[in-house]
Amino acid sequence: MSLKLENLTVSVEDRRILKIDGFQLEKGEIHLLFGPNGAGKSTLLRAIMGLPGYVIESGRIIFEGVDITSKKPYERASMGIALSYQNPPPLQTKFNYIVKQMVKKYRSRMDSIADLNLSNLIERKLHDSFSGGESKRAELAMVLLQKPKLALLDEPDSGVDMDSMELIANAINQLIDMGSTILMVTHTGFIALKIKRIDRASVMMDGKIVYTDKFDKVYNIIMREGYKGFSR
């Protein structure tokens, strides 16, 4: 087993956002998390990563058999968890410098991110005036360089054009080939059509996971009925 959430409740600014009774990912599983805007999908990924401001009120987060509920984000990263942000903030550091540091730290190869077409971004400050597609590609590049055991991908398909969508899907397929476990948040699910394998999917509504099944079954319900198909 890669990830297990046990009776997890999460609050942000003293407001309870998530209540997850139980959820788990098997090692190497590719899992999509659907849900309407405001359902709590991004909050779940950030809580798993341990970001400041996401308070675990109760429950546990178990990663590869280890309770990481109280661990800092850098400790979780060192264990093999990586997060790509939906809307990353601009930094004052050049992208090239960050990439070189990550290559050194994780003993990665520069050619692992060559297909993301980053040549026009590499000398710029990271996420500074990047387009939506550029930011998403930069985020995926940094995840790839970490060679993660668990990749948390927050809407890598939102706000991108078709060319970027192809490059992002290829990067996700690289993660699959690495053997990474992937939990990917998506609002539309369109990127799923370009990914080589998806095992299961879940639907989150009002901070709770209300349905989990094989991907095809979940996706077909969403395409046919929308999220109201899970609110009965």
C-alpha atoms as a PDB file:
ATOM      1  CA  MET A   1       0.000   0.000   0.000  1.00  0.00           C
ATOM      2  CA  SER A   2       1.245   3.498  -0.868  1.00  0.00           C
ATOM      3  CA  LEU A   3      -1.135   5.890   0.891  1.00  0.00           C
ATOM      4  CA  LYS A   4      -3.858   5.469   3.492  1.00  0.00           C
ATOM      5  CA  LEU A   5      -6.065   8.120   5.079  1.00  0.00           C
ATOM      6  CA  GLU A   6      -7.769   7.139   8.319  1.00  0.00           C
ATOM      7  CA  ASN A   7     -10.718   9.175   9.649  1.00  0.00           C
ATOM      8  CA  LEU A   8      -9.067  12.369   8.464  1.00  0.00           C
ATOM      9  CA  THR A   9     -10.530  15.791   9.249  1.00  0.00           C
ATOM     10  CA  VAL A  10      -8.793  18.934   7.989  1.00  0.00           C
ATOM     11  CA  SER A  11      -9.516  22.569   8.753  1.00  0.00           C
ATOM     12  CA  VAL A  12      -8.318  25.812   7.197  1.00  0.00           C
ATOM     13  CA  GLU A  13      -8.570  29.065   9.171  1.00  0.00           C
ATOM     14  CA  ASP A  14     -10.685  27.324  11.822  1.00  0.00           C
ATOM     15  CA  ARG A  15     -13.187  26.062   9.257  1.00  0.00           C
ATOM     16  CA  ARG A  16     -13.503  22.332   8.706  1.00  0.00           C
ATOM     17  CA  ILE A  17     -13.011  21.569   5.014  1.00  0.00           C
ATOM     18  CA  LEU A  18     -12.451  17.799   4.823  1.00  0.00           C
ATOM     19  CA  LYS A  19     -13.846  14.740   6.507  1.00  0.00           C
ATOM     20  CA  ILE A  20     -12.416  11.606   4.898  1.00  0.00           C
ATOM     21  CA  ASP A  21     -13.564   8.423   6.619  1.00  0.00           C
ATOM     22  CA  GLY A  22     -11.221   6.165   4.672  1.00  0.00           C
ATOM     23  CA  PHE A  23      -9.190   6.265   1.473  1.00  0.00           C
ATOM     24  CA  GLN A  24      -6.193   4.350   0.178  1.00  0.00           C
ATOM     25  CA  LEU A  25      -3.972   3.985  -2.857  1.00  0.00           C
ATOM     26  CA  GLU A  26      -2.112   0.843  -3.772  1.00  0.00           C
ATOM     27  CA  LYS A  27       1.520   1.097  -4.792  1.00  0.00           C
ATOM     28  CA  GLY A  28       1.755   2.164  -8.439  1.00  0.00           C
ATOM     29  CA  GLU A  29      -1.939   3.029  -8.656  1.00  0.00           C
ATOM     30  CA  ILE A  30      -3.070   5.832 -10.967  1.00  0.00           C
ATOM     31  CA  HIS A  31      -6.079   7.481  -9.324  1.00  0.00           C
ATOM     32  CA  LEU A  32      -8.108  10.471 -10.498  1.00  0.00           C
ATOM     33  CA  LEU A  33      -9.995  12.667  -8.051  1.00  0.00           C
ATOM     34  CA  PHE A  34     -13.027  14.417  -9.526  1.00  0.00           C
ATOM     35  CA  GLY A  35     -15.369  16.943  -7.987  1.00  0.00           C
ATOM     36  CA  PRO A  36     -17.026  20.320  -8.478  1.00  0.00           C
ATOM     37  CA  ASN A  37     -15.262  23.559  -7.641  1.00  0.00           C
ATOM     38  CA  GLY A  38     -14.922  24.039  -3.901  1.00  0.00           C
ATOM     39  CA  ALA A  39     -15.287  20.345  -3.096  1.00  0.00           C
ATOM     40  CA  GLY A  40     -11.966  20.231  -1.230  1.00  0.00           C
ATOM     41  CA  LYS A  41      -9.816  18.431  -3.784  1.00  0.00           C
ATOM     42  CA  SER A  42      -6.850  20.814  -3.627  1.00  0.00           C
ATOM     43  CA  THR A  43      -7.123  20.953   0.154  1.00  0.00           C
ATOM     44  CA  LEU A  44      -6.732  17.179   0.293  1.00  0.00           C
ATOM     45  CA  LEU A  45      -3.506  17.222  -1.734  1.00  0.00           C
ATOM     46  CA  ARG A  46      -2.058  20.047   0.341  1.00  0.00           C
ATOM     47  CA  ALA A  47      -2.959  18.278   3.576  1.00  0.00           C
ATOM     48  CA  ILE A  48      -1.236  15.105   2.361  1.00  0.00           C
ATOM     49  CA  MET A  49       1.835  17.227   1.552  1.00  0.00           C
ATOM     50  CA  GLY A  50       1.670  18.827   5.010  1.00  0.00           C
ATOM     51  CA  LEU A  51       1.555  22.443   3.880  1.00  0.00           C
ATOM     52  CA  PRO A  52       1.211  25.142   6.567  1.00  0.00           C
ATOM     53  CA  GLY A  53      -2.340  26.279   7.276  1.00  0.00           C
ATOM     54  CA  TYR A  54      -3.908  22.881   6.615  1.00  0.00           C
ATOM     55  CA  VAL A  55      -4.606  21.639  10.118  1.00  0.00           C
ATOM     56  CA  ILE A  56      -5.173  17.946  10.807  1.00  0.00           C
ATOM     57  CA  GLU A  57      -7.851  17.992  13.499  1.00  0.00           C
ATOM     58  CA  SER A  58      -8.063  14.219  13.757  1.00  0.00           C
ATOM     59  CA  GLY A  59      -7.109  11.054  11.936  1.00  0.00           C
ATOM     60  CA  ARG A  60      -3.890   9.863  10.338  1.00  0.00           C
ATOM     61  CA  ILE A  61      -2.021   9.976   7.042  1.00  0.00           C
ATOM     62  CA  ILE A  62      -0.057   6.777   6.433  1.00  0.00           C
ATOM     63  CA  PHE A  63       2.563   6.626   3.669  1.00  0.00           C
ATOM     64  CA  GLU A  64       4.209   3.289   2.932  1.00  0.00           C
ATOM     65  CA  GLY A  65       3.340   2.072   6.423  1.00  0.00           C
ATOM     66  CA  VAL A  66       4.691   5.161   8.205  1.00  0.00           C
ATOM     67  CA  ASP A  67       2.474   7.662  10.037  1.00  0.00           C
ATOM     68  CA  ILE A  68       3.413  11.018   8.478  1.00  0.00           C
ATOM     69  CA  THR A  69       0.589  13.062  10.032  1.00  0.00           C
ATOM     70  CA  SER A  70       2.994  15.193  12.074  1.00  0.00           C
ATOM     71  CA  LYS A  71       5.877  15.334   9.599  1.00  0.00           C
ATOM     72  CA  LYS A  72       6.977  18.574   7.941  1.00  0.00           C
ATOM     73  CA  PRO A  73       6.609  19.071   4.171  1.00  0.00           C
ATOM     74  CA  TYR A  74      10.362  18.680   3.583  1.00  0.00           C
ATOM     75  CA  GLU A  75      10.304  15.382   5.503  1.00  0.00           C
ATOM     76  CA  ARG A  76       7.465  14.113   3.341  1.00  0.00           C
ATOM     77  CA  ALA A  77       9.332  15.238   0.232  1.00  0.00           C
ATOM     78  CA  SER A  78      12.439  13.359   1.367  1.00  0.00           C
ATOM     79  CA  MET A  79      10.285  10.237   1.726  1.00  0.00           C
ATOM     80  CA  GLY A  80       9.245  10.522  -1.925  1.00  0.00           C
ATOM     81  CA  ILE A  81       6.090  12.658  -1.998  1.00  0.00           C
ATOM     82  CA  ALA A  82       5.883  15.445  -4.596  1.00  0.00           C
ATOM     83  CA  LEU A  83       3.167  18.023  -5.242  1.00  0.00           C
ATOM     84  CA  SER A  84       2.454  20.031  -8.377  1.00  0.00           C
ATOM     85  CA  TYR A  85       0.452  23.159  -7.639  1.00  0.00           C
ATOM     86  CA  GLN A  86      -2.637  24.303  -9.490  1.00  0.00           C
ATOM     87  CA  ASN A  87      -1.725  28.009  -9.227  1.00  0.00           C
ATOM     88  CA  PRO A  88       1.918  28.284  -8.141  1.00  0.00           C
ATOM     89  CA  PRO A  89       3.124  31.708  -6.968  1.00  0.00           C
ATOM     90  CA  PRO A  90       5.816  33.562  -8.944  1.00  0.00           C
ATOM     91  CA  LEU A  91       9.328  33.352  -7.522  1.00  0.00           C
ATOM     92  CA  GLN A  92      12.360  35.608  -7.800  1.00  0.00           C
ATOM     93  CA  THR A  93      14.646  32.653  -8.526  1.00  0.00           C
ATOM     94  CA  LYS A  94      15.499  31.598 -12.056  1.00  0.00           C
ATOM     95  CA  PHE A  95      13.945  28.341 -13.161  1.00  0.00           C
ATOM     96  CA  ASN A  96      17.330  27.118 -14.396  1.00  0.00           C
ATOM     97  CA  TYR A  97      18.871  27.450 -10.917  1.00  0.00           C
ATOM     98  CA  ILE A  98      16.041  25.468  -9.309  1.00  0.00           C
ATOM     99  CA  VAL A  99      16.306  22.747 -11.941  1.00  0.00           C
ATOM    100  CA  LYS A 100      20.072  22.412 -11.411  1.00  0.00           C
ATOM    101  CA  GLN A 101      19.603  22.147  -7.641  1.00  0.00           C
ATOM    102  CA  MET A 102      16.953  19.468  -8.062  1.00  0.00           C
ATOM    103  CA  VAL A 103      19.105  17.492 -10.501  1.00  0.00           C
ATOM    104  CA  LYS A 104      21.892  17.539  -7.922  1.00  0.00           C
ATOM    105  CA  LYS A 105      19.676  16.693  -4.943  1.00  0.00           C
ATOM    106  CA  TYR A 106      17.691  13.887  -6.558  1.00  0.00           C
ATOM    107  CA  ARG A 107      20.426  12.666  -8.912  1.00  0.00           C
ATOM    108  CA  SER A 108      18.080  13.210 -11.811  1.00  0.00           C
ATOM    109  CA  ARG A 109      18.821  13.625 -15.496  1.00  0.00           C
ATOM    110  CA  MET A 110      18.112  16.811 -17.412  1.00  0.00           C
ATOM    111  CA  ASP A 111      16.941  14.794 -20.373  1.00  0.00           C
ATOM    112  CA  SER A 112      14.035  13.474 -18.278  1.00  0.00           C
ATOM    113  CA  ILE A 113      12.306  16.840 -18.757  1.00  0.00           C
ATOM    114  CA  ALA A 114      13.451  17.546 -22.322  1.00  0.00           C
ATOM    115  CA  ASP A 115      10.076  16.679 -23.844  1.00  0.00           C
ATOM    116  CA  LEU A 116       8.287  19.388 -21.838  1.00  0.00           C
ATOM    117  CA  ASN A 117       9.611  22.093 -24.189  1.00  0.00           C
ATOM    118  CA  LEU A 118      11.009  24.374 -21.488  1.00  0.00           C
ATOM    119  CA  SER A 119      13.833  26.030 -23.430  1.00  0.00           C
ATOM    120  CA  ASN A 120      12.079  29.412 -23.580  1.00  0.00           C
ATOM    121  CA  LEU A 121      11.390  29.333 -19.816  1.00  0.00           C
ATOM    122  CA  ILE A 122      14.602  28.065 -18.318  1.00  0.00           C
ATOM    123  CA  GLU A 123      16.327  31.478 -17.969  1.00  0.00           C
ATOM    124  CA  ARG A 124      13.241  33.221 -16.597  1.00  0.00           C
ATOM    125  CA  LYS A 125      12.163  33.594 -12.980  1.00  0.00           C
ATOM    126  CA  LEU A 126       9.999  30.621 -12.081  1.00  0.00           C
ATOM    127  CA  HIS A 127       6.293  31.236 -12.762  1.00  0.00           C
ATOM    128  CA  ASP A 128       6.919  34.965 -13.299  1.00  0.00           C
ATOM    129  CA  SER A 129       4.490  35.927 -16.096  1.00  0.00           C
ATOM    130  CA  PHE A 130       4.248  32.292 -17.179  1.00  0.00           C
ATOM    131  CA  SER A 131       1.106  31.325 -19.071  1.00  0.00           C
ATOM    132  CA  GLY A 132      -1.153  28.649 -17.601  1.00  0.00           C
ATOM    133  CA  GLY A 133       0.368  25.952 -19.768  1.00  0.00           C
ATOM    134  CA  GLU A 134       3.919  27.113 -19.048  1.00  0.00           C
ATOM    135  CA  SER A 135       3.350  26.977 -15.289  1.00  0.00           C
ATOM    136  CA  LYS A 136       1.812  23.525 -15.485  1.00  0.00           C
ATOM    137  CA  ARG A 137       4.717  22.229 -17.579  1.00  0.00           C
ATOM    138  CA  ALA A 138       7.243  23.746 -15.166  1.00  0.00           C
ATOM    139  CA  GLU A 139       5.470  22.126 -12.213  1.00  0.00           C
ATOM    140  CA  LEU A 140       5.467  18.722 -13.926  1.00  0.00           C
ATOM    141  CA  ALA A 141       9.166  19.121 -14.712  1.00  0.00           C
ATOM    142  CA  MET A 142       9.988  19.596 -11.042  1.00  0.00           C
ATOM    143  CA  VAL A 143       7.876  16.597 -10.084  1.00  0.00           C
ATOM    144  CA  LEU A 144       9.664  14.448 -12.675  1.00  0.00           C
ATOM    145  CA  LEU A 145      13.062  15.532 -11.370  1.00  0.00           C
ATOM    146  CA  GLN A 146      12.084  14.353  -7.885  1.00  0.00           C
ATOM    147  CA  LYS A 147      11.406  10.820  -9.167  1.00  0.00           C
ATOM    148  CA  PRO A 148       8.560  10.554  -6.646  1.00  0.00           C
ATOM    149  CA  LYS A 149       7.082   7.470  -5.091  1.00  0.00           C
ATOM    150  CA  LEU A 150       3.815   9.427  -4.762  1.00  0.00           C
ATOM    151  CA  ALA A 151       2.949  12.285  -7.132  1.00  0.00           C
ATOM    152  CA  LEU A 152       0.131  14.630  -6.116  1.00  0.00           C
ATOM    153  CA  LEU A 153      -0.981  16.496  -9.239  1.00  0.00           C
ATOM    154  CA  ASP A 154      -3.403  19.385  -8.773  1.00  0.00           C
ATOM    155  CA  GLU A 155      -5.375  19.991 -11.974  1.00  0.00           C
ATOM    156  CA  PRO A 156      -2.466  19.740 -14.423  1.00  0.00           C
ATOM    157  CA  ASP A 157      -5.014  19.965 -17.254  1.00  0.00           C
ATOM    158  CA  SER A 158      -6.745  23.220 -16.259  1.00  0.00           C
ATOM    159  CA  GLY A 159      -6.131  26.423 -18.205  1.00  0.00           C
ATOM    160  CA  VAL A 160      -3.845  24.889 -20.822  1.00  0.00           C
ATOM    161  CA  ASP A 161      -3.981  24.770 -24.610  1.00  0.00           C
ATOM    162  CA  MET A 162      -3.980  21.553 -26.605  1.00  0.00           C
ATOM    163  CA  ASP A 163      -0.236  21.658 -27.297  1.00  0.00           C
ATOM    164  CA  SER A 164       0.546  21.935 -23.591  1.00  0.00           C
ATOM    165  CA  MET A 165      -2.036  19.254 -22.839  1.00  0.00           C
ATOM    166  CA  GLU A 166      -0.099  16.793 -25.009  1.00  0.00           C
ATOM    167  CA  LEU A 167       3.202  17.640 -23.304  1.00  0.00           C
ATOM    168  CA  ILE A 168       1.663  17.386 -19.831  1.00  0.00           C
ATOM    169  CA  ALA A 169       0.066  14.042 -20.630  1.00  0.00           C
ATOM    170  CA  ASN A 170       3.420  12.760 -21.876  1.00  0.00           C
ATOM    171  CA  ALA A 171       5.047  13.855 -18.603  1.00  0.00           C
ATOM    172  CA  ILE A 172       2.387  12.026 -16.597  1.00  0.00           C
ATOM    173  CA  ASN A 173       2.995   8.941 -18.716  1.00  0.00           C
ATOM    174  CA  GLN A 174       6.687   9.231 -17.792  1.00  0.00           C
ATOM    175  CA  LEU A 175       5.700   9.152 -14.119  1.00  0.00           C
ATOM    176  CA  ILE A 176       3.631   6.049 -14.791  1.00  0.00           C
ATOM    177  CA  ASP A 177       6.631   4.413 -16.484  1.00  0.00           C
ATOM    178  CA  MET A 178       8.739   5.275 -13.404  1.00  0.00           C
ATOM    179  CA  GLY A 179       6.313   3.317 -11.258  1.00  0.00           C
ATOM    180  CA  SER A 180       5.071   6.352  -9.329  1.00  0.00           C
ATOM    181  CA  THR A 181       1.760   6.214  -7.521  1.00  0.00           C
ATOM    182  CA  ILE A 182      -0.328   9.143  -8.773  1.00  0.00           C
ATOM    183  CA  LEU A 183      -3.240  10.977  -7.188  1.00  0.00           C
ATOM    184  CA  MET A 184      -4.414  13.540  -9.720  1.00  0.00           C
ATOM    185  CA  VAL A 185      -7.112  16.143  -9.224  1.00  0.00           C
ATOM    186  CA  THR A 186      -9.094  17.028 -12.325  1.00  0.00           C
ATOM    187  CA  HIS A 187     -12.256  19.020 -12.895  1.00  0.00           C
ATOM    188  CA  THR A 188     -13.045  17.903 -16.440  1.00  0.00           C
ATOM    189  CA  GLY A 189     -11.148  14.644 -16.837  1.00  0.00           C
ATOM    190  CA  PHE A 190     -10.177  15.432 -20.436  1.00  0.00           C
ATOM    191  CA  ILE A 191      -6.519  14.634 -19.802  1.00  0.00           C
ATOM    192  CA  ALA A 192      -7.550  11.107 -18.867  1.00  0.00           C
ATOM    193  CA  LEU A 193      -8.091  10.379 -22.548  1.00  0.00           C
ATOM    194  CA  LYS A 194      -4.360  10.904 -23.172  1.00  0.00           C
ATOM    195  CA  ILE A 195      -2.941   8.953 -20.241  1.00  0.00           C
ATOM    196  CA  LYS A 196      -1.864   5.380 -20.871  1.00  0.00           C
ATOM    197  CA  ARG A 197      -3.424   3.908 -17.724  1.00  0.00           C
ATOM    198  CA  ILE A 198      -5.879   4.937 -15.032  1.00  0.00           C
ATOM    199  CA  ASP A 199      -6.869   2.405 -12.421  1.00  0.00           C
ATOM    200  CA  ARG A 200      -9.546   4.006 -10.275  1.00  0.00           C
ATOM    201  CA  ALA A 201     -11.284   7.302  -9.673  1.00  0.00           C
ATOM    202  CA  SER A 202     -13.100   8.974  -6.813  1.00  0.00           C
ATOM    203  CA  VAL A 203     -15.596  11.806  -6.557  1.00  0.00           C
ATOM    204  CA  MET A 204     -15.339  14.404  -3.800  1.00  0.00           C
ATOM    205  CA  MET A 205     -18.260  16.605  -2.786  1.00  0.00           C
ATOM    206  CA  ASP A 206     -18.523  18.942   0.192  1.00  0.00           C
ATOM    207  CA  GLY A 207     -15.229  17.744   1.633  1.00  0.00           C
ATOM    208  CA  LYS A 208     -16.105  14.056   1.519  1.00  0.00           C
ATOM    209  CA  ILE A 209     -15.222  11.257  -0.874  1.00  0.00           C
ATOM    210  CA  VAL A 210     -18.661  10.060  -1.902  1.00  0.00           C
ATOM    211  CA  TYR A 211     -17.837   7.466  -4.569  1.00  0.00           C
ATOM    212  CA  THR A 212     -14.886   5.326  -5.678  1.00  0.00           C
ATOM    213  CA  ASP A 213     -14.804   2.775  -8.475  1.00  0.00           C
ATOM    214  CA  LYS A 214     -12.991   1.821 -11.650  1.00  0.00           C
ATOM    215  CA  PHE A 215     -12.150   4.888 -13.709  1.00  0.00           C
ATOM    216  CA  ASP A 216     -14.359   4.050 -16.695  1.00  0.00           C
ATOM    217  CA  LYS A 217     -17.443   3.647 -14.532  1.00  0.00           C
ATOM    218  CA  VAL A 218     -16.892   6.915 -12.663  1.00  0.00           C
ATOM    219  CA  TYR A 219     -16.085   8.860 -15.836  1.00  0.00           C
ATOM    220  CA  ASN A 220     -19.151   7.551 -17.665  1.00  0.00           C
ATOM    221  CA  ILE A 221     -21.448   8.641 -14.836  1.00  0.00           C
ATOM    222  CA  ILE A 222     -19.908  12.123 -14.851  1.00  0.00           C
ATOM    223  CA  MET A 223     -20.234  12.447 -18.628  1.00  0.00           C
ATOM    224  CA  ARG A 224     -23.832  11.238 -18.538  1.00  0.00           C
ATOM    225  CA  GLU A 225     -25.199  12.938 -15.425  1.00  0.00           C
ATOM    226  CA  GLY A 226     -22.580  15.354 -14.124  1.00  0.00           C
ATOM    227  CA  TYR A 227     -21.871  15.443 -10.416  1.00  0.00           C
ATOM    228  CA  LYS A 228     -25.566  15.308  -9.594  1.00  0.00           C
ATOM    229  CA  GLY A 229     -25.266  11.607 -10.380  1.00  0.00           C
ATOM    230  CA  PHE A 230     -23.445  11.220  -7.049  1.00  0.00           C
ATOM    231  CA  SER A 231     -25.670  13.422  -4.897  1.00  0.00           C
ATOM    232  CA  ARG A 232     -28.640  11.107  -4.605  1.00  0.00           C
END
